XYZ file of C-alpha atoms in Angstrom:
327
model
C -25.614 -42.803 13.452
C -22.257 -42.588 15.112
C -21.658 -44.822 17.965
C -19.317 -44.275 21.076
C -17.962 -46.745 23.545
C -18.318 -47.100 27.267
C -14.549 -48.090 27.581
C -14.791 -49.920 30.993
C -17.588 -52.331 29.693
C -16.944 -52.222 26.012
C -20.609 -51.456 25.397
C -21.705 -49.177 22.490
C -24.341 -46.443 22.380
C -25.430 -44.289 19.480
C -24.279 -40.654 20.247
C -27.956 -39.460 20.583
C -30.114 -41.842 22.556
C -33.493 -41.543 24.017
C -34.512 -40.548 27.618
C -37.762 -42.197 28.403
C -38.815 -40.513 31.573
C -41.576 -38.882 29.697
C -43.000 -42.264 28.664
C -43.740 -43.119 32.232
C -44.806 -39.878 33.991
C -44.213 -36.408 35.165
C -44.368 -34.749 31.708
C -47.991 -34.651 31.234
C -49.941 -37.559 29.406
C -48.493 -39.725 26.741
C -50.784 -42.853 25.727
C -49.157 -46.282 25.113
C -49.592 -46.077 21.310
C -47.728 -42.819 20.935
C -45.010 -44.060 23.318
C -44.435 -47.236 21.111
C -44.489 -44.767 18.129
C -41.652 -42.654 19.859
C -39.485 -45.757 20.499
C -39.949 -47.075 16.898
C -39.031 -43.698 15.314
C -35.945 -43.428 17.646
C -34.873 -46.899 16.376
C -35.536 -46.154 12.779
C -33.278 -42.993 13.091
C -30.302 -44.941 14.551
C -30.657 -44.801 18.193
C -29.137 -47.764 19.903
C -29.397 -46.525 23.552
C -32.549 -46.159 25.662
C -32.425 -44.670 29.229
C -35.183 -45.442 31.701
C -35.640 -45.983 35.548
C -37.699 -48.289 37.635
C -39.728 -45.284 39.128
C -40.782 -43.770 35.886
C -44.471 -44.269 35.785
C -43.893 -46.881 38.573
C -42.325 -49.210 35.819
C -44.405 -48.158 32.815
C -41.441 -46.831 30.999
C -39.614 -50.276 31.436
C -42.514 -52.189 30.464
C -43.145 -50.072 27.424
C -39.550 -50.381 26.172
C -40.020 -54.098 26.679
C -43.136 -54.293 24.740
C -41.414 -52.557 21.772
C -38.330 -54.814 21.788
C -40.045 -57.976 22.146
C -41.460 -57.541 18.720
C -38.166 -56.297 17.225
C -35.582 -59.254 17.600
C -33.553 -57.771 14.773
C -32.693 -54.492 16.883
C -29.554 -54.258 18.956
C -30.374 -51.523 21.566
C -28.556 -51.010 24.751
C -31.137 -50.411 27.486
C -29.936 -48.673 30.725
C -32.199 -48.526 33.726
C -31.683 -46.961 37.214
C -32.690 -48.073 40.806
C -32.868 -46.611 44.220
C -35.706 -44.212 44.258
C -38.337 -46.665 45.531
C -37.455 -46.143 49.134
C -36.669 -43.446 51.590
C -33.592 -41.548 50.478
C -31.012 -42.753 53.322
C -27.860 -44.600 52.782
C -28.871 -47.441 54.897
C -31.302 -48.464 52.231
C -28.637 -48.929 49.552
C -27.844 -52.656 50.443
C -27.419 -55.925 48.492
C -30.982 -57.248 49.466
C -32.607 -54.045 48.065
C -30.452 -54.177 44.961
C -31.703 -57.800 44.190
C -35.271 -56.931 44.798
C -35.165 -53.846 42.757
C -33.180 -55.665 39.871
C -35.635 -58.635 39.974
C -38.534 -56.046 39.449
C -36.695 -54.274 36.535
C -35.737 -57.473 35.015
C -39.426 -58.609 34.870
C -40.502 -55.347 33.526
C -37.899 -55.284 30.700
C -38.418 -58.988 30.113
C -34.561 -59.978 30.351
C -32.559 -62.104 32.392
C -29.614 -59.654 32.447
C -29.780 -55.908 32.294
C -27.366 -54.162 30.096
C -26.628 -51.211 32.399
C -27.941 -50.367 35.691
C -27.410 -47.015 37.375
C -27.895 -45.873 41.056
C -30.611 -43.192 40.744
C -29.238 -39.983 42.189
C -28.691 -41.569 45.758
C -27.507 -39.689 48.910
C -24.173 -38.488 48.479
C -22.524 -40.745 51.227
C -23.340 -43.612 48.903
C -20.590 -42.864 46.486
C -18.083 -43.353 49.273
C -19.447 -46.606 50.539
C -17.189 -49.768 49.648
C -20.198 -51.980 50.709
C -22.389 -50.324 47.938
C -20.022 -50.962 45.255
C -19.227 -54.474 46.404
C -22.794 -55.280 46.176
C -22.980 -53.779 42.743
C -20.098 -56.073 41.829
C -21.882 -59.020 43.173
C -24.898 -58.343 40.729
C -22.428 -58.434 37.970
C -21.054 -61.718 39.217
C -24.634 -63.057 39.431
C -25.201 -62.143 35.773
C -28.044 -59.915 36.855
C -26.405 -56.934 35.165
C -23.753 -56.473 32.432
C -22.413 -53.355 33.953
C -23.357 -50.585 36.321
C -23.021 -46.797 36.810
C -24.352 -43.927 38.432
C -26.671 -41.039 37.974
C -25.554 -37.865 39.902
C -26.784 -34.450 40.765
C -23.200 -32.678 41.568
C -19.789 -32.625 39.986
C -18.219 -33.710 43.100
C -20.490 -36.846 43.289
C -19.388 -37.648 39.669
C -15.637 -37.230 40.543
C -16.035 -39.772 43.605
C -17.876 -42.149 41.405
C -15.325 -42.042 38.641
C -12.542 -43.068 41.138
C -14.524 -46.364 41.572
C -12.953 -48.921 39.273
C -16.039 -50.865 38.568
C -18.206 -47.909 37.448
C -18.735 -47.874 33.813
C -20.766 -44.759 33.324
C -21.856 -41.431 34.870
C -24.975 -39.932 34.097
C -25.016 -36.132 34.711
C -26.778 -32.930 33.734
C -24.928 -31.262 30.770
C -26.431 -28.657 28.470
C -25.750 -24.937 27.486
C -27.134 -23.791 30.687
C -25.095 -26.268 32.904
C -21.463 -26.241 31.725
C -19.764 -26.949 35.115
C -19.133 -30.757 34.179
C -16.892 -29.558 31.318
C -14.131 -28.429 33.609
C -13.359 -31.446 35.757
C -15.926 -34.238 35.140
C -15.443 -35.029 31.512
C -11.618 -34.793 31.620
C -11.604 -37.147 34.592
C -13.897 -39.423 32.698
C -11.955 -39.478 29.772
C -8.810 -40.304 31.625
C -10.545 -43.032 33.537
C -12.421 -44.642 30.675
C -15.695 -43.873 32.074
C -18.662 -43.188 29.794
C -20.637 -39.785 30.210
C -24.374 -39.891 29.631
C -25.755 -36.364 29.337
C -29.132 -35.868 30.649
C -31.489 -32.929 30.865
C -29.980 -31.630 27.459
C -32.695 -29.299 26.640
C -33.062 -27.974 30.354
C -36.578 -29.376 30.358
C -37.401 -27.787 27.039
C -36.275 -24.489 27.683
C -33.594 -24.643 25.100
C -36.151 -25.611 22.505
C -37.043 -21.830 22.502
C -40.836 -22.715 22.657
C -41.803 -21.524 25.882
C -42.695 -17.960 26.953
C -43.208 -16.513 30.506
C -47.043 -17.139 29.999
C -46.612 -21.017 29.024
C -48.691 -23.132 31.454
C -47.659 -26.749 31.959
C -49.880 -29.624 33.276
C -50.388 -30.128 36.904
C -48.806 -33.603 36.586
C -45.836 -32.136 34.829
C -42.616 -31.533 37.052
C -42.219 -28.262 35.198
C -45.200 -27.152 37.226
C -44.807 -28.966 40.662
C -40.996 -29.183 40.934
C -39.877 -25.542 40.027
C -38.415 -24.960 43.421
C -37.432 -28.551 44.299
C -40.631 -29.525 45.992
C -40.555 -33.166 45.019
C -36.832 -34.016 43.976
C -33.665 -32.059 43.260
C -34.518 -28.613 41.709
C -31.725 -29.144 39.220
C -33.699 -31.832 37.386
C -36.258 -29.046 36.372
C -35.013 -26.506 33.992
C -31.514 -27.438 35.069
C -32.180 -25.432 38.227
C -32.469 -22.140 36.393
C -35.165 -19.684 37.481
C -37.860 -20.109 34.924
C -38.212 -16.241 34.013
C -34.367 -16.067 33.605
C -34.425 -19.183 31.611
C -36.835 -18.255 29.194
C -35.298 -14.810 28.389
C -31.817 -16.462 28.100
C -33.451 -19.290 25.866
C -34.689 -16.724 23.449
C -31.055 -15.364 23.150
C -29.803 -18.990 22.696
C -32.398 -19.427 19.985
C -31.069 -16.602 18.098
C -27.605 -18.264 17.926
C -28.793 -21.209 15.872
C -27.188 -21.554 12.553
C -28.969 -21.859 9.417
C -30.631 -25.499 9.229
C -30.592 -25.952 13.048
C -33.541 -25.680 15.414
C -32.612 -24.457 18.765
C -33.118 -27.834 20.174
C -30.634 -29.310 17.585
C -28.065 -26.651 18.465
C -28.173 -27.667 22.133
C -27.831 -31.407 21.165
C -24.967 -30.525 18.682
C -23.202 -28.535 21.301
C -23.279 -31.392 23.716
C -22.295 -34.087 21.170
C -19.257 -31.922 20.523
C -17.952 -31.878 24.035
C -14.786 -34.170 24.383
C -15.754 -37.140 26.683
C -19.558 -37.367 25.998
C -20.620 -40.970 25.094
C -24.341 -40.232 24.531
C -26.845 -37.584 25.220
C -30.402 -38.710 26.221
C -33.078 -36.086 25.187
C -36.598 -37.100 25.825
C -39.424 -37.046 22.881
C -43.023 -36.938 23.441
C -43.909 -37.596 19.658
C -42.342 -39.168 16.754
C -41.486 -35.783 15.257
C -39.560 -34.839 18.427
C -37.664 -38.189 18.300
C -36.662 -37.825 14.627
C -35.639 -34.206 15.013
C -33.504 -34.993 17.928
C -31.706 -37.868 16.139
C -30.983 -35.696 13.126
C -28.982 -33.360 15.304
C -26.119 -36.048 15.070
C -25.698 -35.482 11.326
C -25.567 -31.755 11.381
C -22.409 -29.800 10.844
C -20.004 -29.285 13.761
C -20.519 -25.845 15.328
C -18.066 -23.080 14.559
C -15.835 -21.590 17.136
C -17.734 -18.416 16.830
C -21.012 -20.120 17.796
C -19.443 -22.054 20.727
C -17.934 -18.873 21.989
C -21.368 -17.046 21.898
C -22.861 -19.951 23.776
C -20.293 -19.632 26.494
C -20.670 -15.990 26.773
C -24.351 -16.414 27.102
C -24.156 -18.844 29.969
C -21.508 -16.743 31.815
C -23.603 -13.817 31.459
C -27.024 -15.137 32.447
C -26.892 -18.558 33.884
C -23.501 -19.282 35.634
C -24.244 -17.312 38.919
C -27.684 -19.381 39.372
C -26.239 -22.954 38.991
C -22.552 -23.354 39.282
C -22.202 -23.171 42.932
C -25.161 -25.458 43.697
C -24.186 -28.329 41.413
């Protein structure tokens, strides 16, 4: 699979990575054996970038990755985790002592002395403007606790503030055919600065797979049930912030745009891969079959100008008004 470079840190990642939120929690139940099979399948198909966080299953996702990699010393996988969501979300909690404590925990979970990439996990907006925060992150690098650091953001404004920080290696942001705003300013700024872009929520929480209807019922412990209106965390993390009924209707139109040989999910992933400035995209997978299908999107033909235009027209007609002003 094609690999792309985080220019500031000179690290490499497969253009399609693996998001592992679902291997920890909040997407229904995935047992340990199935989780390990997902990781194994992803690696077999050329995925060299795993994204996790210390709060995914209270460390379960990190521990599952460690269990998989401990038996595969031949694999060279870049592992990125996140920190910051274990405490009340106030800027005062983003300090070096907490960073060290969170980092110690993640290093134990992952079974490593130094983590490849640590990202602030969608912190309060003022954090991005704090010199002390980024000085503390530089200290973690100097102490060889982490190789590089980045940020995971909710808004384009936060992304642009972070990109201006010289030590930021990556910005993780929601980007998919139902969330196009990052294309206008964030991706060009990241390319200019040499900052990697990690595209998350690429299938709009599964909407863009085309598998759901207005009658689909998700488990109670699935964020697609309990966070539809932002009850537990930012609403944009669930269905990209799109109203579910609107999303289902728009997803049916999106599915009809898939060229021969593409599933709707592969169409969404291929669309992201083609956006200039994207380093890697991190779809989740709850089964080996999903992991294999996601990875195979990297080898599909480039989308035609006609298909790209049709996707943009759908976004502007059905989705833009709901999401663009908010994020």
